[in-house]
Amino acid sequence: MYRFLHIHTYMYRFLHIHIQVFTHTCTGFYTYMYRFLHIHIQVFTHTYTGFYTYMQLKSEVYIHLSWSHKTYFSTTPQISC
C-alpha cells in the first residue's frame, strides 16, 4: 500500500472545490475522507508528483462505510507503485 497526501480540485455538476487526503492502493481501491456522503458523476484532473495527469469522466459507485468515510472502486489507469 502506498500512502501519500494530495490535493484534488473537483468540478462537480454544481461548482465545488474539495481538498482531501487519501490513501491509494495498487489494487485500484481508493479510500477518501469526506465530511458528507455523496453519490455523483465527476470530472477531475489528478496530478501525481507533477508528472502524472489524466482526465476522467465517469460514474463513481460509492460504498458507504460510515458517515465520514467511504471507499470506491476505480477502473481508471493505475498509478505505478
mmCIF file of C-alpha atoms in Angstrom:
data_model
loop_
_atom_site.group_PDB
_atom_site.id
_atom_site.type_symbol
_atom_site.label_atom_id
_atom_site.label_comp_id
_atom_site.label_asym_id
_atom_site.label_seq_id
_atom_site.Cartn_x
_atom_site.Cartn_y
_atom_site.Cartn_z
ATOM 1 C CA MET A 1 0.000 0.000 0.000
ATOM 2 C CA TYR A 2 1.349 3.372 -0.990
ATOM 3 C CA ARG A 3 0.168 6.296 1.086
ATOM 4 C CA PHE A 4 0.583 9.940 0.227
ATOM 5 C CA LEU A 5 -1.047 13.314 0.725
ATOM 6 C CA HIS A 6 -2.529 15.051 -2.267
ATOM 7 C CA ILE A 7 -4.843 17.875 -3.189
ATOM 8 C CA HIS A 8 -7.725 17.365 -5.592
ATOM 9 C CA THR A 9 -9.771 20.089 -7.195
ATOM 10 C CA TYR A 10 -13.159 18.903 -8.341
ATOM 11 C CA MET A 11 -15.648 20.492 -10.693
ATOM 12 C CA TYR A 12 -18.986 18.920 -9.892
ATOM 13 C CA ARG A 13 -22.326 19.301 -11.562
ATOM 14 C CA PHE A 14 -22.581 22.329 -9.307
ATOM 15 C CA LEU A 15 -19.261 24.094 -8.824
ATOM 16 C CA HIS A 16 -17.469 22.676 -5.831
ATOM 17 C CA ILE A 17 -13.863 22.656 -4.674
ATOM 18 C CA HIS A 18 -12.741 19.957 -2.306
ATOM 19 C CA ILE A 19 -9.339 19.437 -0.687
ATOM 20 C CA GLN A 20 -8.760 15.980 0.671
ATOM 21 C CA VAL A 21 -6.292 13.408 1.896
ATOM 22 C CA PHE A 22 -6.488 9.913 0.509
ATOM 23 C CA THR A 23 -4.838 6.529 0.547
ATOM 24 C CA HIS A 24 -4.143 4.775 -2.710
ATOM 25 C CA THR A 25 -3.744 1.030 -3.016
ATOM 26 C CA CYS A 26 -2.310 -0.701 -6.067
ATOM 27 C CA THR A 27 -5.476 -2.765 -6.420
ATOM 28 C CA GLY A 28 -7.317 0.297 -7.640
ATOM 29 C CA PHE A 29 -9.263 0.990 -4.463
ATOM 30 C CA TYR A 30 -9.242 4.493 -3.079
ATOM 31 C CA THR A 31 -10.278 5.442 0.424
ATOM 32 C CA TYR A 32 -11.467 9.010 0.837
ATOM 33 C CA MET A 33 -12.361 11.027 3.876
ATOM 34 C CA TYR A 34 -15.433 13.211 3.303
ATOM 35 C CA ARG A 35 -17.437 15.456 5.526
ATOM 36 C CA PHE A 36 -20.639 14.235 3.883
ATOM 37 C CA LEU A 37 -21.605 11.237 1.823
ATOM 38 C CA HIS A 38 -22.016 11.748 -1.892
ATOM 39 C CA ILE A 39 -23.001 9.798 -4.975
ATOM 40 C CA HIS A 40 -22.320 11.709 -8.143
ATOM 41 C CA ILE A 41 -20.709 11.813 -11.574
ATOM 42 C CA GLN A 42 -17.432 13.671 -11.519
ATOM 43 C CA VAL A 43 -14.802 15.094 -13.814
ATOM 44 C CA PHE A 44 -11.388 15.598 -12.311
ATOM 45 C CA THR A 45 -7.742 16.044 -13.031
ATOM 46 C CA HIS A 46 -5.233 14.129 -10.964
ATOM 47 C CA THR A 47 -1.674 15.383 -10.812
ATOM 48 C CA TYR A 48 0.711 12.885 -9.258
ATOM 49 C CA THR A 49 4.049 14.366 -8.186
ATOM 50 C CA GLY A 50 3.693 16.772 -11.096
ATOM 51 C CA PHE A 51 4.284 14.123 -13.755
ATOM 52 C CA TYR A 52 1.113 12.060 -13.996
ATOM 53 C CA THR A 53 -2.111 13.661 -15.146
ATOM 54 C CA TYR A 54 -5.360 12.357 -16.583
ATOM 55 C CA MET A 55 -8.926 13.446 -17.141
ATOM 56 C CA GLN A 56 -11.806 11.254 -16.059
ATOM 57 C CA LEU A 57 -15.498 11.462 -16.825
ATOM 58 C CA LYS A 58 -17.407 8.520 -15.427
ATOM 59 C CA SER A 59 -19.931 7.488 -12.830
ATOM 60 C CA GLU A 60 -18.419 6.590 -9.484
ATOM 61 C CA VAL A 61 -20.181 3.942 -7.403
ATOM 62 C CA TYR A 62 -19.531 4.504 -3.730
ATOM 63 C CA ILE A 63 -19.766 2.006 -0.917
ATOM 64 C CA HIS A 64 -20.620 3.880 2.260
ATOM 65 C CA LEU A 65 -18.706 2.611 5.254
ATOM 66 C CA SER A 66 -19.714 5.281 7.728
ATOM 67 C CA TRP A 67 -20.886 8.875 7.956
ATOM 68 C CA SER A 68 -17.469 10.356 7.153
ATOM 69 C CA HIS A 69 -15.653 7.512 5.447
ATOM 70 C CA LYS A 70 -16.171 5.777 2.133
ATOM 71 C CA THR A 71 -14.457 3.566 -0.403
ATOM 72 C CA TYR A 72 -14.982 3.328 -4.109
ATOM 73 C CA PHE A 73 -13.553 1.208 -6.865
ATOM 74 C CA SER A 74 -11.990 2.969 -9.842
ATOM 75 C CA THR A 75 -11.412 1.434 -13.241
ATOM 76 C CA THR A 76 -9.076 4.199 -14.371
ATOM 77 C CA PRO A 77 -5.415 3.525 -15.250
ATOM 78 C CA GLN A 78 -3.437 2.613 -12.178
ATOM 79 C CA ILE A 79 -0.520 4.562 -10.775
ATOM 80 C CA SER A 80 2.739 2.639 -10.640
ATOM 81 C CA CYS A 81 3.653 1.619 -7.109
#
